[in-house]
Amino acid sequence: MSRARVVIAALALVAAVACGAAAASMRTSGRTEIAMRGNSFRPRRAEILVGDTVVWVNRDIVRHDAVKPGLFDSGELRGGESFAWVAADTGLIEYRCTIHQRMRGELLVRPAK
């Protein structure tokens, strides 16, 4: 492999890693994104603060939802659609996709600083 191809391959790898890390989950100034992909929530567990907004984004080709009865229900989301919810209280919240029973996630909500 030529030196130029090695450099291009290395740059492509760095770019792919950077994009993947950014897409998986991001918490930026009170906003946490959770991707729905491959019949899982990514990340499966997220720590947030009271008042933070959690945004579930369906990055899959099948429908998903995010449901915690009595707290939030995204309804069915198609690929590319999203749902936002604002945490109002502390605690551990276990939620799931009602379409795919094994697809589960957790939010640990801590007091705001």
Coordinates of N, CA, C and O in Angstrom, one line a residue:
M1 N 0.9 -1.2 0.0 CA 0.0 0.0 0.0 C 0.9 1.2 0.0 O 1.9 1.3 0.8
S2 N 0.6 2.2 -0.8 CA 1.4 3.4 -0.9 C 1.2 4.2 0.3 O 0.2 4.1 1.0
R3 N 2.2 5.1 0.5 CA 2.1 6.0 1.7 C 0.9 6.9 1.7 O 0.3 7.1 2.7
A4 N 0.6 7.4 0.5 CA -0.6 8.2 0.4 C -1.9 7.5 0.7 O -2.8 8.0 1.4
R5 N -2.0 6.2 0.3 CA -3.2 5.4 0.7 C -3.3 5.2 2.2 O -4.3 5.2 2.8
V6 N -2.1 5.0 2.8 CA -2.1 4.8 4.3 C -2.6 6.1 5.0 O -3.4 6.0 5.9
V7 N -2.1 7.2 4.5 CA -2.5 8.5 5.1 C -4.0 8.7 4.9 O -4.7 9.1 5.9
I8 N -4.5 8.4 3.7 CA -6.0 8.6 3.5 C -6.8 7.6 4.3 O -7.8 8.0 4.9
A9 N -6.3 6.4 4.4 CA -7.0 5.4 5.3 C -7.0 5.9 6.7 O -8.1 5.7 7.4
A10 N -5.9 6.4 7.2 CA -5.8 6.8 8.6 C -6.8 8.0 8.8 O -7.5 8.1 9.9
L11 N -6.8 9.0 7.9 CA -7.7 10.1 8.0 C -9.2 9.7 8.0 O -10.0 10.2 8.7
A12 N -9.5 8.7 7.1 CA -10.9 8.2 7.1 C -11.3 7.5 8.4 O -12.4 7.7 8.9
L13 N -10.3 6.8 9.0 CA -10.6 6.1 10.3 C -10.8 7.1 11.4 O -11.8 7.0 12.1
V14 N -10.0 8.2 11.4 CA -10.2 9.2 12.4 C -11.6 9.9 12.3 O -12.3 10.2 13.2
A15 N -11.9 10.2 11.0 CA -13.2 10.9 10.8 C -14.4 10.0 11.1 O -15.4 10.4 11.7
A16 N -14.3 8.7 10.8 CA -15.3 7.7 11.2 C -15.5 7.6 12.7 O -16.6 7.6 13.2
V17 N -14.4 7.5 13.4 CA -14.5 7.5 14.9 C -15.1 8.7 15.4 O -16.0 8.7 16.3
A18 N -14.7 9.9 14.9 CA -15.3 11.2 15.4 C -16.7 11.2 15.2 O -17.5 11.7 16.0
C19 N -17.2 10.8 14.0 CA -18.6 10.9 13.6 C -19.4 9.9 14.5 O -20.5 10.2 15.0
G20 N -18.9 8.7 14.7 CA -19.6 7.7 15.5 C -19.7 8.2 17.0 O -20.8 8.0 17.5
A21 N -18.7 8.7 17.5 CA -18.8 9.2 18.9 C -19.8 10.3 19.0 O -20.5 10.4 20.0
A22 N -19.8 11.2 18.0 CA -20.8 12.3 18.1 C -22.2 11.8 17.9 O -23.1 12.4 18.5
A23 N -22.4 10.8 17.1 CA -23.7 10.3 16.8 C -24.3 9.4 18.0 O -25.5 9.3 18.2
A24 N -23.5 8.7 18.7 CA -23.9 7.8 19.7 C -24.7 8.5 20.8 O -25.9 8.1 21.1
S25 N -24.2 9.4 21.4 CA -24.9 10.1 22.5 C -24.1 11.4 22.8 O -22.9 11.4 22.9
M26 N -24.9 12.5 22.9 CA -24.2 13.7 23.3 C -25.0 14.4 24.3 O -26.2 14.5 24.3
R27 N -24.3 14.9 25.3 CA -24.9 15.8 26.3 C -24.2 17.1 26.2 O -23.0 17.3 26.5
T28 N -25.0 18.1 25.7 CA -24.4 19.4 25.5 C -25.4 20.4 26.2 O -26.6 20.4 25.8
S29 N -24.9 21.1 27.1 CA -25.6 22.2 27.8 C -27.1 21.9 28.0 O -28.0 22.6 27.5
G30 N -27.4 20.8 28.8 CA -28.7 20.5 29.1 C -29.5 19.7 28.1 O -30.7 19.5 28.2
R31 N -28.8 19.2 27.1 CA -29.5 18.4 26.1 C -28.8 17.1 25.9 O -27.6 17.1 25.7
T32 N -29.5 16.0 26.0 CA -28.9 14.6 25.8 C -29.6 13.9 24.7 O -30.9 13.9 24.7
E33 N -28.9 13.5 23.7 CA -29.5 12.7 22.6 C -29.3 11.2 22.8 O -28.2 10.8 23.1
I34 N -30.4 10.5 22.6 CA -30.3 9.0 22.7 C -30.8 8.5 21.3 O -31.9 8.8 20.9
A35 N -29.9 7.7 20.7 CA -30.2 7.2 19.4 C -31.0 5.9 19.5 O -30.7 5.1 20.4
M36 N -31.9 5.6 18.7 CA -32.6 4.4 18.6 C -32.1 3.7 17.3 O -32.4 4.2 16.2
R37 N -31.3 2.6 17.5 CA -30.7 2.0 16.4 C -30.4 0.5 16.7 O -30.0 0.2 17.8
G38 N -30.6 -0.3 15.7 CA -30.3 -1.8 15.9 C -31.1 -2.4 17.1 O -30.6 -3.2 17.8
N39 N -32.4 -1.9 17.3 CA -33.2 -2.4 18.4 C -32.5 -2.2 19.7 O -32.6 -3.0 20.6
S40 N -31.9 -1.0 19.9 CA -31.3 -0.7 21.2 C -31.3 0.9 21.3 O -31.3 1.6 20.3
F41 N -31.3 1.3 22.5 CA -31.1 2.7 22.8 C -29.6 2.9 23.1 O -28.9 2.2 23.8
R42 N -29.1 4.0 22.4 CA -27.6 4.3 22.5 C -27.4 5.7 23.0 O -27.8 6.6 22.2
P43 N -26.9 5.9 24.2 CA -26.5 4.9 25.1 C -27.7 4.3 25.8 O -28.8 4.9 25.9
R44 N -27.5 3.1 26.3 CA -28.5 2.4 27.1 C -28.8 3.1 28.4 O -30.0 3.1 28.8
R45 N -27.8 3.7 29.0 CA -28.0 4.4 30.3 C -27.4 5.8 30.1 O -26.2 5.9 29.7
A46 N -28.1 6.8 30.5 CA -27.6 8.2 30.5 C -27.9 8.9 31.8 O -28.9 8.6 32.5
E47 N -26.9 9.7 32.2 CA -27.1 10.5 33.4 C -27.4 11.9 32.9 O -26.7 12.5 32.1
I48 N -28.4 12.5 33.5 CA -28.9 13.9 33.2 C -29.2 14.6 34.5 O -29.2 14.0 35.6
L49 N -29.5 15.9 34.4 CA -29.8 16.7 35.5 C -31.3 17.1 35.4 O -31.8 17.2 34.2
V50 N -31.9 17.4 36.5 CA -33.3 18.0 36.5 C -33.3 19.2 35.6 O -32.4 20.1 35.7
G51 N -34.2 19.3 34.7 CA -34.3 20.4 33.8 C -33.7 20.2 32.4 O -33.9 20.9 31.5
D52 N -32.9 19.1 32.4 CA -32.3 18.7 31.1 C -33.4 18.2 30.1 O -34.4 17.6 30.5
T53 N -33.1 18.3 28.8 CA -34.0 17.8 27.8 C -33.3 16.5 27.2 O -32.1 16.6 26.9
V54 N -34.1 15.5 27.2 CA -33.6 14.2 26.5 C -34.3 14.2 25.2 O -35.6 14.3 25.1
V55 N -33.6 13.9 24.1 CA -34.1 13.8 22.8 C -33.8 12.4 22.3 O -32.6 12.0 22.1
W56 N -34.9 11.6 22.0 CA -34.7 10.3 21.4 C -34.8 10.5 19.9 O -35.8 11.1 19.4
V57 N -33.9 10.0 19.1 CA -33.9 10.1 17.7 C -33.9 8.7 17.1 O -33.0 7.9 17.4
N58 N -34.9 8.4 16.3 CA -34.9 7.1 15.6 C -34.0 7.2 14.4 O -34.2 7.8 13.4
R59 N -32.9 6.5 14.6 CA -31.9 6.4 13.5 C -31.9 5.0 12.8 O -30.9 4.5 12.3
D60 N -33.1 4.4 12.9 CA -33.2 3.0 12.4 C -34.2 3.1 11.2 O -34.8 4.1 10.9
I61 N -34.4 1.9 10.5 CA -35.3 1.9 9.4 C -36.7 1.3 9.8 O -37.6 1.3 9.1
V62 N -36.8 0.9 11.1 CA -38.0 0.4 11.6 C -38.5 1.4 12.7 O -37.8 2.2 13.2
R63 N -39.8 1.3 13.0 CA -40.4 2.2 14.0 C -40.0 1.8 15.4 O -39.8 0.6 15.7
H64 N -39.9 2.8 16.3 CA -39.6 2.6 17.7 C -40.4 3.6 18.5 O -40.9 4.6 17.9
D65 N -40.4 3.4 19.8 CA -41.0 4.4 20.7 C -40.1 4.3 22.0 O -39.3 3.4 22.2
A66 N -40.3 5.3 22.8 CA -39.7 5.4 24.1 C -40.8 5.7 25.1 O -41.5 6.7 25.0
V67 N -41.0 4.7 26.0 CA -42.2 4.8 26.9 C -41.8 4.5 28.4 O -41.1 3.6 28.7
K68 N -42.2 5.4 29.3 CA -42.2 5.2 30.7 C -43.6 5.6 31.1 O -44.0 6.8 31.2
P69 N -44.5 4.5 31.4 CA -45.9 4.8 31.7 C -46.0 5.8 32.8 O -45.3 5.7 33.8
G70 N -46.9 6.8 32.6 CA -47.2 7.8 33.6 C -46.2 9.0 33.6 O -46.3 10.0 34.3
L71 N -45.1 8.8 32.7 CA -44.1 9.9 32.7 C -43.9 10.4 31.3 O -43.9 11.6 31.1
F72 N -43.7 9.5 30.3 CA -43.6 10.0 28.9 C -43.9 8.9 28.0 O -43.8 7.7 28.3
D73 N -44.3 9.2 26.8 CA -44.7 8.3 25.7 C -44.4 9.0 24.4 O -45.2 9.9 24.1
S74 N -43.4 8.6 23.7 CA -43.1 9.2 22.4 C -44.1 9.0 21.3 O -44.1 9.7 20.3
G75 N -44.9 7.9 21.4 CA -45.6 7.4 20.3 C -44.7 6.8 19.3 O -43.5 6.8 19.5
E76 N -45.2 6.2 18.3 CA -44.3 5.5 17.3 C -43.6 6.6 16.5 O -44.1 7.5 15.9
L77 N -42.2 6.4 16.4 CA -41.4 7.3 15.7 C -40.8 6.5 14.5 O -40.3 5.4 14.6
R78 N -41.0 7.1 13.3 CA -40.4 6.5 12.1 C -38.9 7.0 12.0 O -38.5 7.9 12.7
G79 N -38.2 6.3 11.1 CA -36.8 6.7 10.9 C -36.6 8.2 10.7 O -37.3 8.8 9.9
G80 N -35.7 8.9 11.4 CA -35.5 10.3 11.3 C -36.3 11.2 12.2 O -36.0 12.3 12.4
E81 N -37.4 10.6 12.8 CA -38.2 11.4 13.7 C -37.7 11.4 15.1 O -36.9 10.5 15.5
S82 N -38.1 12.4 15.9 CA -37.5 12.5 17.3 C -38.6 12.9 18.3 O -39.7 13.3 17.9
F83 N -38.3 12.7 19.5 CA -39.2 13.1 20.6 C -38.4 13.7 21.8 O -37.3 13.1 22.1
A84 N -38.8 14.7 22.3 CA -38.1 15.4 23.4 C -38.9 15.4 24.7 O -40.2 15.5 24.7
W85 N -38.2 15.3 25.8 CA -38.9 15.2 27.1 C -37.9 16.0 28.1 O -36.7 15.8 28.0
V86 N -38.5 16.7 29.0 CA -37.7 17.4 30.0 C -37.9 16.8 31.4 O -39.0 16.6 31.9
A87 N -36.7 16.5 32.0 CA -36.8 15.8 33.3 C -37.2 16.8 34.4 O -36.6 17.9 34.5
A88 N -38.2 16.4 35.2 CA -38.7 17.3 36.2 C -38.4 16.9 37.6 O -38.5 17.7 38.6
D89 N -37.9 15.7 37.8 CA -37.6 15.1 39.1 C -36.4 14.2 39.1 O -36.1 13.7 38.0
T90 N -35.8 13.9 40.3 CA -34.7 13.1 40.3 C -35.1 11.6 40.4 O -36.3 11.3 40.7
G91 N -34.1 10.7 40.1 CA -34.4 9.3 40.3 C -33.9 8.5 39.1 O -33.4 9.0 38.1
L92 N -34.1 7.2 39.2 CA -33.7 6.3 38.1 C -35.0 6.0 37.3 O -36.0 5.5 37.9
I93 N -35.0 6.2 36.0 CA -36.1 6.0 35.2 C -35.8 4.9 34.2 O -34.8 5.0 33.4
E94 N -36.5 3.8 34.3 CA -36.3 2.7 33.4 C -37.4 2.8 32.3 O -38.6 2.8 32.7
Y95 N -37.1 2.8 31.1 CA -38.0 2.9 30.0 C -37.8 1.9 28.9 O -36.8 1.2 29.0
R96 N -38.7 1.8 28.0 CA -38.5 0.7 27.0 C -39.2 1.1 25.7 O -40.0 2.1 25.7
C97 N -39.0 0.3 24.7 CA -39.7 0.4 23.4 C -40.8 -0.6 23.5 O -40.5 -1.8 23.7
T98 N -42.0 -0.2 23.3 CA -43.1 -1.2 23.4 C -43.3 -2.0 22.2 O -43.9 -3.1 22.2
I99 N -42.6 -1.6 21.1 CA -42.7 -2.4 19.9 C -41.7 -3.5 19.9 O -41.9 -4.6 19.4
H100 N -40.5 -3.3 20.5 CA -39.4 -4.3 20.6 C -39.2 -4.5 22.1 O -38.4 -3.7 22.7
Q101 N -39.8 -5.5 22.7 CA -39.8 -5.7 24.1 C -38.4 -5.8 24.8 O -38.3 -5.4 26.0
R102 N -37.4 -6.2 24.1 CA -36.1 -6.3 24.7 C -35.3 -5.0 24.6 O -34.2 -4.9 25.1
M103 N -35.8 -4.0 24.0 CA -35.2 -2.7 23.8 C -35.5 -1.8 25.0 O -36.6 -1.3 25.2
R104 N -34.5 -1.7 25.9 CA -34.7 -1.0 27.2 C -33.6 0.0 27.4 O -32.5 -0.1 27.0
G105 N -33.9 1.0 28.2 CA -33.0 2.1 28.5 C -33.2 2.6 29.9 O -34.2 2.3 30.6
E106 N -32.2 3.4 30.4 CA -32.3 4.0 31.8 C -31.8 5.4 31.7 O -30.9 5.7 31.0
L107 N -32.5 6.2 32.5 CA -32.1 7.6 32.7 C -31.8 7.8 34.2 O -32.7 7.5 35.0
L108 N -30.7 8.2 34.6 CA -30.4 8.6 36.0 C -30.5 10.1 36.1 O -29.6 10.8 35.5
V109 N -31.5 10.6 36.8 CA -31.7 12.0 36.8 C -31.2 12.5 38.2 O -31.7 12.1 39.2
R110 N -30.2 13.4 38.1 CA -29.6 14.0 39.4 C -30.1 15.4 39.6 O -30.5 16.0 38.6
P111 N -30.0 15.9 40.8 CA -30.4 17.3 41.0 C -29.6 18.3 40.2 O -28.4 18.0 40.0
A112 N -30.2 19.3 39.8 CA -29.5 20.4 39.0 C -28.6 21.1 40.0 O -28.8 21.2 41.2
K113 N -27.5 21.5 39.4 CA -26.4 22.2 40.2 C -26.8 23.6 40.5 O -27.5 24.3 39.8

